[in-house]
Amino acid sequence: MKRSGKAKRARAYSAEEVRERGEEEILKRREEFARQFEYLRFSSAVRDSSFDTGKELYSYSDSRAFAELSENESKNAWKKPAGIVLILMGAFMIVWFCFSLVYRLCTEAEKGKVMLSMLPSFFVAAVTAAILLISVFGKWGEFFRFAFRHNLVRGRGGTARRQLARLYADYCRADENKPTETAFFVYERAVVLLLGGNRYVFAREDTSLKVKPEDGALLLCFTLGGLSLDFPYALPKNEYVRLKRALRERMSTERAVGSGKTYDKYGRRTYGGYSLGSVCAGAFFATVILAAACLMIAAHYLWLPSFPPFVGIFFIGGAGLAYCNTFHHISFVNDVLLPLIFGLILLIVPLWAYAWIERTVYDNPLTVAYFFTHCTPFGAAATFLAAMGVYVLCFVCGRFADYVRFGTTNEVGKG
């Protein structure tokens, strides 16, 4: 017992020493960053920490992982129209299930059978409502960290395990960067920089940004009241439109030298990292999928009426996604057409499948009254997916408007 107690105390002392050394290392790194960027404190655009920055318009941080929002975005997401719609949708799923359960208990004799039959619907409604609420309040980071910490996610197959490993590594990277965070925020009246955890506030009217595309990324150079700062990180090229929307006239673009064409190590022209042969092969297989989808639809109307027509529609959407993947190097295709097709698939196919299953398989009269009084698992899942389709289409409309106003990222690299 004494040895056990001594061992525990030794481990506690060791952990305390490790923690203290870690804190000392973080403090040292922050001091090094502070000395490196001390000159920014003498900028004519610098403001104190109490400066009224206004609403946040854009943010980037090296301590943010997949599906994470900034603190301000998480706090205000539910107040935005999209957030309100998602909250209402989550509430509808719960109310719909409860109303359906009460109705069936009141109108059907076998109460136990009703309760058992409604269990799958309960799980679908609860999961979809949880997904919507987690999305609205930007809690996916906490969710994934909890799942990884308690070993609740396991991929099936090598590909899934590799994807989970990359996701876990991304969250570990973000957590390691938090004490010495490097980030910048664009507000209505200010631009805020976090450099090694040290905060600098600059008046927006005295701040400008020059963007230079290079190797599929955006290099940023800030001018802060006459002083220059090269931002330590390159941003993904698809951030261009969001940056331009936030900074407007305060942002300029330095055209890349050359034609913007890329080549492999053998000197062959590449398109989004793929050779011309790979692009042609991808387009060919997408065409094959499209032709097969058209045959499926024709089979339903000409030869096999019992064959579900929505399967053909699903494969038409799949062919569209395959085309978008083949030509993803065209930013308009990747950023607008791809989510557009995905949104249409979510909106059309699940509802069509639900209607076909209810009428053809179960021989139920799919009326408005039946829909609201019978929250089936298929109905709940289809409604959720269709709502997500509408949400994606609204997002696409906003993205398309931004591209019309600010251009596409492909135009950035043209010399």
PDB file of C-alpha atoms in Angstrom, residues 10 14 39 46 72 77 172 191 193 218 232 266 319 332 347 352 389 405:
ATOM      1  CA  ALA A  10       5.546  10.201  -8.031  1.00  0.00           C
ATOM      2  CA  SER A  14       5.842  13.949 -12.778  1.00  0.00           C
ATOM      3  CA  TYR A  39       6.948  46.785 -34.550  1.00  0.00           C
ATOM      4  CA  VAL A  46      -3.248  50.221 -34.126  1.00  0.00           C
ATOM      5  CA  ASN A  72     -18.300  34.678 -32.425  1.00  0.00           C
ATOM      6  CA  ALA A  77     -25.167  31.266 -35.640  1.00  0.00           C
ATOM      7  CA  CYS A 172      -4.770  17.306 -32.329  1.00  0.00           C
ATOM      8  CA  VAL A 191      -8.997  43.938 -38.562  1.00  0.00           C
ATOM      9  CA  LEU A 193      -4.574  39.755 -35.807  1.00  0.00           C
ATOM     10  CA  LEU A 218      -3.436  32.443 -51.330  1.00  0.00           C
ATOM     11  CA  PRO A 232       2.465  33.250 -41.697  1.00  0.00           C
ATOM     12  CA  TYR A 266       7.382  15.014 -66.812  1.00  0.00           C
ATOM     13  CA  ALA A 319     -23.270  11.195 -62.925  1.00  0.00           C
ATOM     14  CA  PHE A 332     -17.290  27.433 -60.415  1.00  0.00           C
ATOM     15  CA  LEU A 347     -34.362  17.315 -52.165  1.00  0.00           C
ATOM     16  CA  TRP A 352     -39.690  10.361 -54.156  1.00  0.00           C
ATOM     17  CA  GLY A 389     -31.431  19.780 -49.712  1.00  0.00           C
ATOM     18  CA  ARG A 405     -20.220  39.994 -57.675  1.00  0.00           C
TER      19      ARG A 405
END
